[in-house]
Amino acid sequence: MNIQSIEVSVEKLPLIKPFKTALRTADEIENVIVMLRLENGIIGMGAAAPTVAITGDSTEGIKGIIQSVITPQLLGKSITQLNQLSKIVQQSCVGNTSAKAAVEIAIYDTLCKFWNIPLYQFLGGKTNQLMNDMTISIGEEEKMVTEAKQIVNNGFSIIKIKAGKDWKKDIERISAIREAVGNNVTLRVDANQGWDVKHSIEVIREWEKDRLNIELVEQPVRAHNITGLKEIKRNVQTPIMADESLFSPRDAMKLLSEQAVDYLNIKLMKTGGIRRALQIADMAEVAEIECMIGSMMESSVSVAAAVHLAIAHPNITKIDLDAPLWIKAEPFEGIIYEENTIQVSGDSGLGVKRKR
Ligand SMILES: [Mg+2]
């Protein structure tokens, strides 16, 4: 069954509260939605989140590359040649991983609808619920502590805390949060490239000295600084995770062979879609390095793809997929969030549809 058309539209999505990291602040996000149609009328969906500060991909850039470069290479091709289609998408241009992810997710969704099977089953998955975390933006200590308490009251047992703007304040803020929520809550910290090597070691050692029991520290230094990650890992007990340092399977190969980090954070907007995410998770499994799956500020369409992947892959053991919970009026349904758990709808493909 051949691909008849691929259409692109832009969705503006206001957030419940501003999302603040060391790299950016967002009050509203945009997602690019891809609708892929087969000759028999089956329609699959994909989506991309522009993050100029991370991937370099803008809304207009994503739209343009899909319409003028990727789509012409896919029209008329059979949907059942999945890996070949994925290869065409990945080789269509350099970079543009968000655009590639949107199209590739739509291809997987469409094929699974064609076979009438949920994506996680197609990927060889089980039916377990996932345990999600909730993120706290960078802010003043008091505000972050209040939010942490609210998150625990809302049923979460894992909190991801944004840091990296001011290393001295980070030491105090995370200590205050630990004191407020007690020892039964898992705390993970994301510095979003905001520290240097020296301060990373200093901050993490301080938390270790005070027995804060931080689960992991994500991307303490700049994305390109692999030797820096390695040096931090060698000098602290707390596990270190690569996020912005990891886009492609090739990046994963380098991080793994250099033993630079303890965990990898996979995001579909960085990998360019599902197939390369699978390749990274597989490679990491061979290297005995577990993976987290995260997302940008994305709607349920592309986050659903990440959920299916996480359900299916035994080496994806940590879940950071709270983005749809930040959207004021989520236009799509299909991911079932209940307190700290995530499930998918069980319908074929992503199981996601537009709300009526
Ligand atoms: Mg991160």
mmCIF file of C-alpha atoms and ligand atoms in Angstrom:
data_model
loop_
_atom_site.group_PDB
_atom_site.id
_atom_site.type_symbol
_atom_site.label_atom_id
_atom_site.label_comp_id
_atom_site.label_asym_id
_atom_site.label_seq_id
_atom_site.Cartn_x
_atom_site.Cartn_y
_atom_site.Cartn_z
ATOM 1 C CA MET A 1 0.000 0.000 0.000
ATOM 2 C CA ASN A 2 1.607 3.244 -1.156
ATOM 3 C CA ILE A 3 2.005 6.658 0.460
ATOM 4 C CA GLN A 4 -0.347 9.123 -1.238
ATOM 5 C CA SER A 5 0.254 12.390 0.622
ATOM 6 C CA ILE A 6 2.061 13.964 3.571
ATOM 7 C CA GLU A 7 0.600 17.125 5.067
ATOM 8 C CA VAL A 8 2.111 19.465 7.626
ATOM 9 C CA SER A 9 0.399 21.872 10.015
ATOM 10 C CA VAL A 10 1.437 23.928 13.049
ATOM 11 C CA GLU A 11 -0.250 23.768 16.432
ATOM 12 C CA LYS A 12 0.257 26.498 19.075
ATOM 13 C CA LEU A 13 0.022 25.107 22.600
ATOM 14 C CA PRO A 14 0.010 27.400 25.671
ATOM 15 C CA LEU A 15 1.563 25.901 28.823
ATOM 16 C CA ILE A 16 -0.013 25.729 32.289
ATOM 17 C CA LYS A 17 3.076 27.446 33.729
ATOM 18 C CA PRO A 18 6.393 28.629 32.218
ATOM 19 C CA PHE A 19 8.989 25.920 31.564
ATOM 20 C CA LYS A 20 12.420 27.244 32.638
ATOM 21 C CA THR A 21 15.768 25.511 32.099
ATOM 22 C CA ALA A 22 19.366 26.740 31.979
ATOM 23 C CA LEU A 23 18.900 27.051 28.208
ATOM 24 C CA ARG A 24 15.478 28.645 27.744
ATOM 25 C CA THR A 25 12.110 29.789 29.070
ATOM 26 C CA ALA A 26 8.858 28.885 27.309
ATOM 27 C CA ASP A 27 5.273 30.042 28.057
ATOM 28 C CA GLU A 28 3.839 28.608 24.879
ATOM 29 C CA ILE A 29 5.130 25.922 22.537
ATOM 30 C CA GLU A 30 4.585 25.083 18.897
ATOM 31 C CA ASN A 31 4.375 21.560 17.510
ATOM 32 C CA VAL A 32 4.535 20.641 13.837
ATOM 33 C CA ILE A 33 1.981 17.924 13.062
ATOM 34 C CA VAL A 34 2.481 15.513 10.154
ATOM 35 C CA MET A 35 -0.436 13.604 8.579
ATOM 36 C CA LEU A 36 0.620 10.752 6.300
ATOM 37 C CA ARG A 37 -2.085 9.269 4.082
ATOM 38 C CA LEU A 38 -2.066 5.929 2.266
ATOM 39 C CA GLU A 39 -3.871 5.257 -0.999
ATOM 40 C CA ASN A 40 -6.501 3.225 0.901
ATOM 41 C CA GLY A 41 -7.318 6.172 3.178
ATOM 42 C CA ILE A 42 -5.413 5.094 6.334
ATOM 43 C CA ILE A 43 -3.902 8.158 8.002
ATOM 44 C CA GLY A 44 -0.939 8.123 10.397
ATOM 45 C CA MET A 45 0.321 10.967 12.543
ATOM 46 C CA GLY A 46 3.685 12.265 13.675
ATOM 47 C CA ALA A 47 4.839 15.468 15.349
ATOM 48 C CA ALA A 48 7.915 17.566 16.018
ATOM 49 C CA ALA A 49 8.749 20.136 18.658
ATOM 50 C CA PRO A 50 11.040 22.958 17.535
ATOM 51 C CA THR A 51 13.894 23.578 20.022
ATOM 52 C CA VAL A 52 16.301 26.039 18.451
ATOM 53 C CA ALA A 53 18.493 26.038 21.585
ATOM 54 C CA ILE A 54 18.955 22.258 21.530
ATOM 55 C CA THR A 55 18.482 20.768 18.061
ATOM 56 C CA GLY A 56 18.671 23.974 16.002
ATOM 57 C CA ASP A 57 15.296 23.117 14.475
ATOM 58 C CA SER A 58 12.710 25.931 14.129
ATOM 59 C CA THR A 59 9.023 25.612 13.246
ATOM 60 C CA GLU A 60 9.561 27.028 9.755
ATOM 61 C CA GLY A 61 12.676 24.912 9.278
ATOM 62 C CA ILE A 62 10.858 21.705 10.220
ATOM 63 C CA LYS A 63 7.901 22.521 7.960
ATOM 64 C CA GLY A 64 10.090 23.513 5.048
ATOM 65 C CA ILE A 65 12.389 20.506 5.091
ATOM 66 C CA ILE A 66 9.464 18.076 5.367
ATOM 67 C CA GLN A 67 7.570 19.697 2.502
ATOM 68 C CA SER A 68 10.399 20.394 0.094
ATOM 69 C CA VAL A 69 12.981 17.680 0.847
ATOM 70 C CA ILE A 70 11.571 14.642 2.698
ATOM 71 C CA THR A 71 8.022 14.318 1.288
ATOM 72 C CA PRO A 72 8.980 14.148 -2.435
ATOM 73 C CA GLN A 73 11.270 11.184 -1.672
ATOM 74 C CA LEU A 74 8.481 9.213 0.055
ATOM 75 C CA LEU A 75 5.418 9.731 -2.157
ATOM 76 C CA GLY A 76 4.389 6.586 -4.029
ATOM 77 C CA LYS A 77 6.573 4.300 -1.879
ATOM 78 C CA SER A 78 5.130 1.233 -0.140
ATOM 79 C CA ILE A 79 4.481 1.680 3.593
ATOM 80 C CA THR A 80 5.466 -1.942 4.301
ATOM 81 C CA GLN A 81 9.134 -1.270 3.456
ATOM 82 C CA LEU A 82 9.598 0.273 6.888
ATOM 83 C CA ASN A 83 13.361 0.148 7.260
ATOM 84 C CA GLN A 84 13.888 1.370 3.701
ATOM 85 C CA LEU A 85 11.549 4.323 4.336
ATOM 86 C CA SER A 86 13.395 5.100 7.550
ATOM 87 C CA LYS A 87 16.677 5.068 5.652
ATOM 88 C CA ILE A 88 15.291 7.476 3.055
ATOM 89 C CA VAL A 89 14.159 9.837 5.823
ATOM 90 C CA GLN A 90 17.497 9.676 7.666
ATOM 91 C CA GLN A 91 19.552 10.150 4.492
ATOM 92 C CA SER A 92 17.345 12.921 3.063
ATOM 93 C CA CYS A 93 19.504 15.679 4.538
ATOM 94 C CA VAL A 94 22.073 16.477 7.231
ATOM 95 C CA GLY A 95 20.695 17.339 10.695
ATOM 96 C CA ASN A 96 16.992 18.285 10.908
ATOM 97 C CA THR A 97 16.402 15.493 13.421
ATOM 98 C CA SER A 98 13.054 16.919 14.606
ATOM 99 C CA ALA A 99 11.597 16.947 11.076
ATOM 100 C CA LYS A 100 12.913 13.429 10.491
ATOM 101 C CA ALA A 101 11.374 12.275 13.786
ATOM 102 C CA ALA A 102 7.953 13.692 12.890
ATOM 103 C CA VAL A 103 7.885 11.930 9.523
ATOM 104 C CA GLU A 104 9.316 8.656 10.841
ATOM 105 C CA ILE A 105 6.807 8.554 13.713
ATOM 106 C CA ALA A 106 4.023 9.064 11.141
ATOM 107 C CA ILE A 107 5.433 6.182 9.064
ATOM 108 C CA TYR A 108 5.440 3.824 12.087
ATOM 109 C CA ASP A 109 1.937 4.941 13.109
ATOM 110 C CA THR A 110 0.593 4.413 9.590
ATOM 111 C CA LEU A 111 2.226 0.991 9.156
ATOM 112 C CA CYS A 112 0.931 -0.214 12.531
ATOM 113 C CA LYS A 113 -2.569 0.984 11.600
ATOM 114 C CA PHE A 114 -2.188 -0.873 8.296
ATOM 115 C CA TRP A 115 -1.302 -4.078 10.243
ATOM 116 C CA ASN A 116 -3.889 -3.172 12.913
ATOM 117 C CA ILE A 117 -1.480 -3.524 15.844
ATOM 118 C CA PRO A 118 -0.411 -1.111 18.612
ATOM 119 C CA LEU A 119 3.105 0.253 18.101
ATOM 120 C CA TYR A 120 4.476 -1.257 21.333
ATOM 121 C CA GLN A 121 3.354 -4.730 20.201
ATOM 122 C CA PHE A 122 4.886 -4.163 16.774
ATOM 123 C CA LEU A 123 8.158 -3.292 18.573
ATOM 124 C CA GLY A 124 8.008 -6.529 20.555
ATOM 125 C CA GLY A 125 6.705 -5.024 23.749
ATOM 126 C CA LYS A 126 4.919 -6.019 26.884
ATOM 127 C CA THR A 127 1.968 -4.283 28.557
ATOM 128 C CA ASN A 128 3.531 -2.843 31.688
ATOM 129 C CA GLN A 129 2.629 0.554 32.996
ATOM 130 C CA LEU A 130 5.452 3.046 33.038
ATOM 131 C CA MET A 131 6.373 5.114 36.075
ATOM 132 C CA ASN A 132 6.729 8.779 35.121
ATOM 133 C CA ASP A 133 8.517 11.688 36.778
ATOM 134 C CA MET A 134 7.524 15.370 37.082
ATOM 135 C CA THR A 135 9.832 18.293 36.362
ATOM 136 C CA ILE A 136 10.474 21.424 38.415
ATOM 137 C CA SER A 137 11.646 24.474 36.445
ATOM 138 C CA ILE A 138 14.532 26.622 37.661
ATOM 139 C CA GLY A 139 13.230 29.180 40.144
ATOM 140 C CA GLU A 140 13.704 30.628 43.604
ATOM 141 C CA GLU A 141 14.283 28.104 46.364
ATOM 142 C CA GLU A 142 10.983 28.662 48.140
ATOM 143 C CA LYS A 143 8.973 28.259 44.934
ATOM 144 C CA MET A 144 10.841 25.096 43.967
ATOM 145 C CA VAL A 145 10.291 23.590 47.427
ATOM 146 C CA THR A 146 6.550 24.369 47.281
ATOM 147 C CA GLU A 147 6.324 22.768 43.855
ATOM 148 C CA ALA A 148 8.211 19.683 45.025
ATOM 149 C CA LYS A 149 5.735 19.177 47.858
ATOM 150 C CA GLN A 150 2.794 19.609 45.466
ATOM 151 C CA ILE A 151 4.280 17.060 43.060
ATOM 152 C CA VAL A 152 4.606 14.493 45.866
ATOM 153 C CA ASN A 153 1.018 15.241 46.968
ATOM 154 C CA ASN A 154 -0.090 14.612 43.385
ATOM 155 C CA GLY A 155 1.233 11.057 43.620
ATOM 156 C CA PHE A 156 4.689 11.306 42.071
ATOM 157 C CA SER A 157 7.673 9.542 43.626
ATOM 158 C CA ILE A 158 10.275 10.771 41.119
ATOM 159 C CA ILE A 159 11.078 14.477 40.689
ATOM 160 C CA LYS A 160 13.333 15.882 38.007
ATOM 161 C CA ILE A 161 14.847 19.203 39.047
ATOM 162 C CA LYS A 162 16.189 21.730 36.588
ATOM 163 C CA ALA A 163 19.491 23.364 37.563
ATOM 164 C CA GLY A 164 22.557 24.826 35.867
ATOM 165 C CA LYS A 165 22.003 28.589 36.000
ATOM 166 C CA ASP A 166 23.838 29.244 39.293
ATOM 167 C CA TRP A 167 25.858 26.385 40.765
ATOM 168 C CA LYS A 168 25.956 27.849 44.292
ATOM 169 C CA LYS A 169 22.188 28.253 44.412
ATOM 170 C CA ASP A 170 21.788 24.787 42.898
ATOM 171 C CA ILE A 171 23.541 23.273 45.938
ATOM 172 C CA GLU A 172 21.092 25.000 48.289
ATOM 173 C CA ARG A 173 17.942 24.524 46.219
ATOM 174 C CA ILE A 174 18.361 20.782 45.823
ATOM 175 C CA SER A 175 19.286 20.379 49.520
ATOM 176 C CA ALA A 176 16.137 22.292 50.497
ATOM 177 C CA ILE A 177 13.985 20.124 48.234
ATOM 178 C CA ARG A 178 15.459 16.917 49.691
ATOM 179 C CA GLU A 179 14.754 18.183 53.204
ATOM 180 C CA ALA A 180 11.175 19.091 52.270
ATOM 181 C CA VAL A 181 10.179 15.845 50.508
ATOM 182 C CA GLY A 182 12.057 13.345 52.690
ATOM 183 C CA ASN A 183 14.107 10.333 51.674
ATOM 184 C CA ASN A 184 11.465 8.216 49.928
ATOM 185 C CA VAL A 185 11.271 10.429 46.851
ATOM 186 C CA THR A 186 13.727 9.901 43.983
ATOM 187 C CA LEU A 187 15.440 13.134 42.917
ATOM 188 C CA ARG A 188 17.125 13.485 39.534
ATOM 189 C CA VAL A 189 18.908 16.722 38.579
ATOM 190 C CA ASP A 190 19.276 18.165 35.064
ATOM 191 C CA ALA A 191 21.891 20.915 34.652
ATOM 192 C CA ASN A 192 21.257 21.334 30.892
ATOM 193 C CA GLN A 193 24.975 22.035 30.172
ATOM 194 C CA GLY A 194 25.013 24.873 32.715
ATOM 195 C CA TRP A 195 28.090 24.029 34.832
ATOM 196 C CA ASP A 196 31.765 23.560 34.085
ATOM 197 C CA VAL A 197 33.742 20.466 35.070
ATOM 198 C CA LYS A 198 35.195 21.916 38.273
ATOM 199 C CA HIS A 199 31.867 23.169 39.603
ATOM 200 C CA SER A 200 30.061 19.990 38.583
ATOM 201 C CA ILE A 201 32.408 17.939 40.734
ATOM 202 C CA GLU A 202 32.124 20.454 43.574
ATOM 203 C CA VAL A 203 28.300 20.584 43.500
ATOM 204 C CA ILE A 204 27.825 16.823 43.248
ATOM 205 C CA ARG A 205 30.395 16.092 45.979
ATOM 206 C CA GLU A 206 28.606 18.561 48.238
ATOM 207 C CA TRP A 207 25.334 16.640 47.789
ATOM 208 C CA GLU A 208 27.161 13.357 48.357
ATOM 209 C CA LYS A 209 28.732 14.692 51.571
ATOM 210 C CA ASP A 210 25.249 15.677 52.810
ATOM 211 C CA ARG A 211 23.849 12.258 51.754
ATOM 212 C CA LEU A 212 21.223 13.765 49.467
ATOM 213 C CA ASN A 213 21.073 10.525 47.487
ATOM 214 C CA ILE A 214 20.613 12.077 44.022
ATOM 215 C CA GLU A 215 19.653 9.364 41.522
ATOM 216 C CA LEU A 216 21.595 10.910 38.629
ATOM 217 C CA VAL A 217 22.871 14.192 37.244
ATOM 218 C CA GLU A 218 21.996 14.929 33.639
ATOM 219 C CA GLN A 219 24.289 16.788 31.243
ATOM 220 C CA PRO A 220 26.341 18.881 33.704
ATOM 221 C CA VAL A 221 28.613 20.353 30.992
ATOM 222 C CA ARG A 222 28.407 21.471 27.356
ATOM 223 C CA ALA A 223 27.228 18.958 24.782
ATOM 224 C CA HIS A 224 30.589 18.656 22.992
ATOM 225 C CA ASN A 225 32.565 18.158 26.202
ATOM 226 C CA ILE A 226 32.784 14.361 26.307
ATOM 227 C CA THR A 227 36.143 14.416 28.129
ATOM 228 C CA GLY A 228 34.514 16.697 30.701
ATOM 229 C CA LEU A 229 31.676 14.224 31.283
ATOM 230 C CA LYS A 230 34.261 11.491 31.681
ATOM 231 C CA GLU A 231 36.261 13.501 34.194
ATOM 232 C CA ILE A 232 33.157 14.269 36.263
ATOM 233 C CA LYS A 233 32.120 10.598 36.183
ATOM 234 C CA ARG A 234 35.575 9.590 37.444
ATOM 235 C CA ASN A 235 35.420 12.047 40.341
ATOM 236 C CA VAL A 236 31.946 11.488 41.804
ATOM 237 C CA GLN A 237 29.831 8.557 42.998
ATOM 238 C CA THR A 238 26.524 9.914 41.628
ATOM 239 C CA PRO A 239 25.687 8.512 38.161
ATOM 240 C CA ILE A 240 26.098 10.938 35.234
ATOM 241 C CA MET A 241 23.728 10.946 32.264
ATOM 242 C CA ALA A 242 24.285 12.304 28.743
ATOM 243 C CA ASP A 243 21.419 14.207 27.133
ATOM 244 C CA GLU A 244 22.485 17.035 24.795
ATOM 245 C CA SER A 245 25.738 15.098 24.082
ATOM 246 C CA LEU A 246 23.667 12.309 22.542
ATOM 247 C CA PHE A 247 21.819 12.731 19.272
ATOM 248 C CA SER A 248 22.784 9.889 16.924
ATOM 249 C CA PRO A 249 23.756 6.227 17.285
ATOM 250 C CA ARG A 250 27.254 7.418 16.345
ATOM 251 C CA ASP A 251 27.250 9.744 19.389
ATOM 252 C CA ALA A 252 26.121 6.809 21.501
ATOM 253 C CA MET A 253 28.947 4.677 20.151
ATOM 254 C CA LYS A 254 31.483 7.305 21.220
ATOM 255 C CA LEU A 255 29.968 7.859 24.670
ATOM 256 C CA LEU A 256 29.779 4.110 25.269
ATOM 257 C CA SER A 257 33.215 3.211 23.958
ATOM 258 C CA GLU A 258 34.819 5.997 25.993
ATOM 259 C CA GLN A 259 32.779 4.977 29.055
ATOM 260 C CA ALA A 260 32.025 8.676 29.485
ATOM 261 C CA VAL A 261 28.663 8.361 31.287
ATOM 262 C CA ASP A 262 26.539 5.987 33.382
ATOM 263 C CA TYR A 263 23.239 6.533 31.534
ATOM 264 C CA LEU A 264 21.979 7.785 28.169
ATOM 265 C CA ASN A 265 18.916 9.992 27.682
ATOM 266 C CA ILE A 266 17.178 9.195 24.385
ATOM 267 C CA LYS A 267 14.773 11.711 22.829
ATOM 268 C CA LEU A 268 13.119 11.157 19.473
ATOM 269 C CA MET A 269 13.645 14.802 18.451
ATOM 270 C CA LYS A 270 17.406 14.239 18.776
ATOM 271 C CA THR A 271 17.656 10.776 17.215
ATOM 272 C CA GLY A 272 15.451 11.611 14.224
ATOM 273 C CA GLY A 273 12.798 9.070 15.136
ATOM 274 C CA ILE A 274 12.140 5.557 16.356
ATOM 275 C CA ARG A 275 14.582 3.391 14.418
ATOM 276 C CA ARG A 276 17.691 5.274 15.549
ATOM 277 C CA ALA A 277 16.339 5.399 19.095
ATOM 278 C CA LEU A 278 16.060 1.596 18.963
ATOM 279 C CA GLN A 279 19.618 1.377 17.653
ATOM 280 C CA ILE A 280 20.885 3.491 20.576
ATOM 281 C CA ALA A 281 18.911 1.502 23.166
ATOM 282 C CA ASP A 282 20.262 -1.738 21.674
ATOM 283 C CA MET A 283 23.859 -0.527 21.615
ATOM 284 C CA ALA A 284 23.591 0.682 25.195
ATOM 285 C CA GLU A 285 22.136 -2.676 26.230
ATOM 286 C CA VAL A 286 25.196 -4.414 24.815
ATOM 287 C CA ALA A 287 27.399 -1.997 26.774
ATOM 288 C CA GLU A 288 25.274 -2.593 29.911
ATOM 289 C CA ILE A 289 24.306 1.079 30.125
ATOM 290 C CA GLU A 290 20.627 1.719 30.840
ATOM 291 C CA CYS A 291 18.660 4.424 29.062
ATOM 292 C CA MET A 292 16.132 7.058 29.995
ATOM 293 C CA ILE A 293 13.580 8.213 27.473
ATOM 294 C CA GLY A 294 12.654 11.873 27.582
ATOM 295 C CA SER A 295 11.083 14.456 25.324
ATOM 296 C CA MET A 296 11.158 18.140 24.486
ATOM 297 C CA MET A 297 8.032 20.194 25.209
ATOM 298 C CA GLU A 298 5.940 17.953 22.967
ATOM 299 C CA SER A 299 2.270 17.105 22.596
ATOM 300 C CA SER A 300 0.861 13.591 23.050
ATOM 301 C CA VAL A 301 1.483 12.634 19.416
ATOM 302 C CA SER A 302 5.268 12.327 19.554
ATOM 303 C CA VAL A 303 5.360 11.576 23.290
ATOM 304 C CA ALA A 304 3.099 8.583 22.590
ATOM 305 C CA ALA A 305 5.788 7.241 20.262
ATOM 306 C CA ALA A 306 8.283 7.541 23.132
ATOM 307 C CA VAL A 307 5.859 5.777 25.496
ATOM 308 C CA HIS A 308 5.419 2.836 23.086
ATOM 309 C CA LEU A 309 9.186 2.606 22.679
ATOM 310 C CA ALA A 310 9.736 2.612 26.427
ATOM 311 C CA ILE A 311 7.085 -0.060 26.973
ATOM 312 C CA ALA A 312 8.742 -2.228 24.335
ATOM 313 C CA HIS A 313 12.457 -1.848 25.020
ATOM 314 C CA PRO A 314 13.946 -3.694 28.019
ATOM 315 C CA ASN A 315 16.925 -1.326 28.229
ATOM 316 C CA ILE A 316 14.795 1.822 28.602
ATOM 317 C CA THR A 317 14.344 1.809 32.353
ATOM 318 C CA LYS A 318 13.831 5.471 33.249
ATOM 319 C CA ILE A 319 10.930 7.579 32.039
ATOM 320 C CA ASP A 320 10.817 11.384 31.782
ATOM 321 C CA LEU A 321 7.674 11.994 29.757
ATOM 322 C CA ASP A 322 5.717 14.639 31.649
ATOM 323 C CA ALA A 323 5.631 17.187 28.789
ATOM 324 C CA PRO A 324 1.948 16.670 27.810
ATOM 325 C CA LEU A 325 0.995 17.366 31.442
ATOM 326 C CA TRP A 326 2.384 20.898 31.001
ATOM 327 C CA ILE A 327 0.035 21.728 28.092
ATOM 328 C CA LYS A 328 -3.019 23.795 28.997
ATOM 329 C CA ALA A 329 -5.428 22.279 26.472
ATOM 330 C CA GLU A 330 -3.883 19.137 24.981
ATOM 331 C CA PRO A 331 -5.578 18.724 21.568
ATOM 332 C CA PHE A 332 -4.790 14.996 21.338
ATOM 333 C CA GLU A 333 -5.809 11.971 23.391
ATOM 334 C CA GLY A 334 -4.406 8.467 23.646
ATOM 335 C CA ILE A 335 -1.837 8.553 26.451
ATOM 336 C CA ILE A 336 -3.401 7.709 29.797
ATOM 337 C CA TYR A 337 -1.747 9.621 32.644
ATOM 338 C CA GLU A 338 -2.842 8.592 36.116
ATOM 339 C CA GLU A 339 -0.873 10.114 38.998
ATOM 340 C CA ASN A 340 2.679 8.960 38.247
ATOM 341 C CA THR A 341 1.821 6.201 35.765
ATOM 342 C CA ILE A 342 1.526 6.202 31.976
ATOM 343 C CA GLN A 343 -0.353 3.784 29.737
ATOM 344 C CA VAL A 344 -1.278 3.816 26.058
ATOM 345 C CA SER A 345 -4.798 3.432 24.717
ATOM 346 C CA GLY A 346 -4.358 -0.027 23.136
ATOM 347 C CA ASP A 347 -5.611 1.165 19.749
ATOM 348 C CA SER A 348 -3.513 0.429 16.680
ATOM 349 C CA GLY A 349 -0.450 2.526 15.867
ATOM 350 C CA LEU A 350 0.272 5.291 18.378
ATOM 351 C CA GLY A 351 -3.345 5.037 19.544
ATOM 352 C CA VAL A 352 -3.536 8.826 19.474
ATOM 353 C CA LYS A 353 -6.337 10.876 17.954
ATOM 354 C CA ARG A 354 -7.475 14.482 17.975
ATOM 355 C CA LYS A 355 -9.960 15.254 20.754
ATOM 356 C CA ARG A 356 -13.457 16.087 19.592
HETATM 357 MG MG MG B 1 17.965 17.050 29.813
#
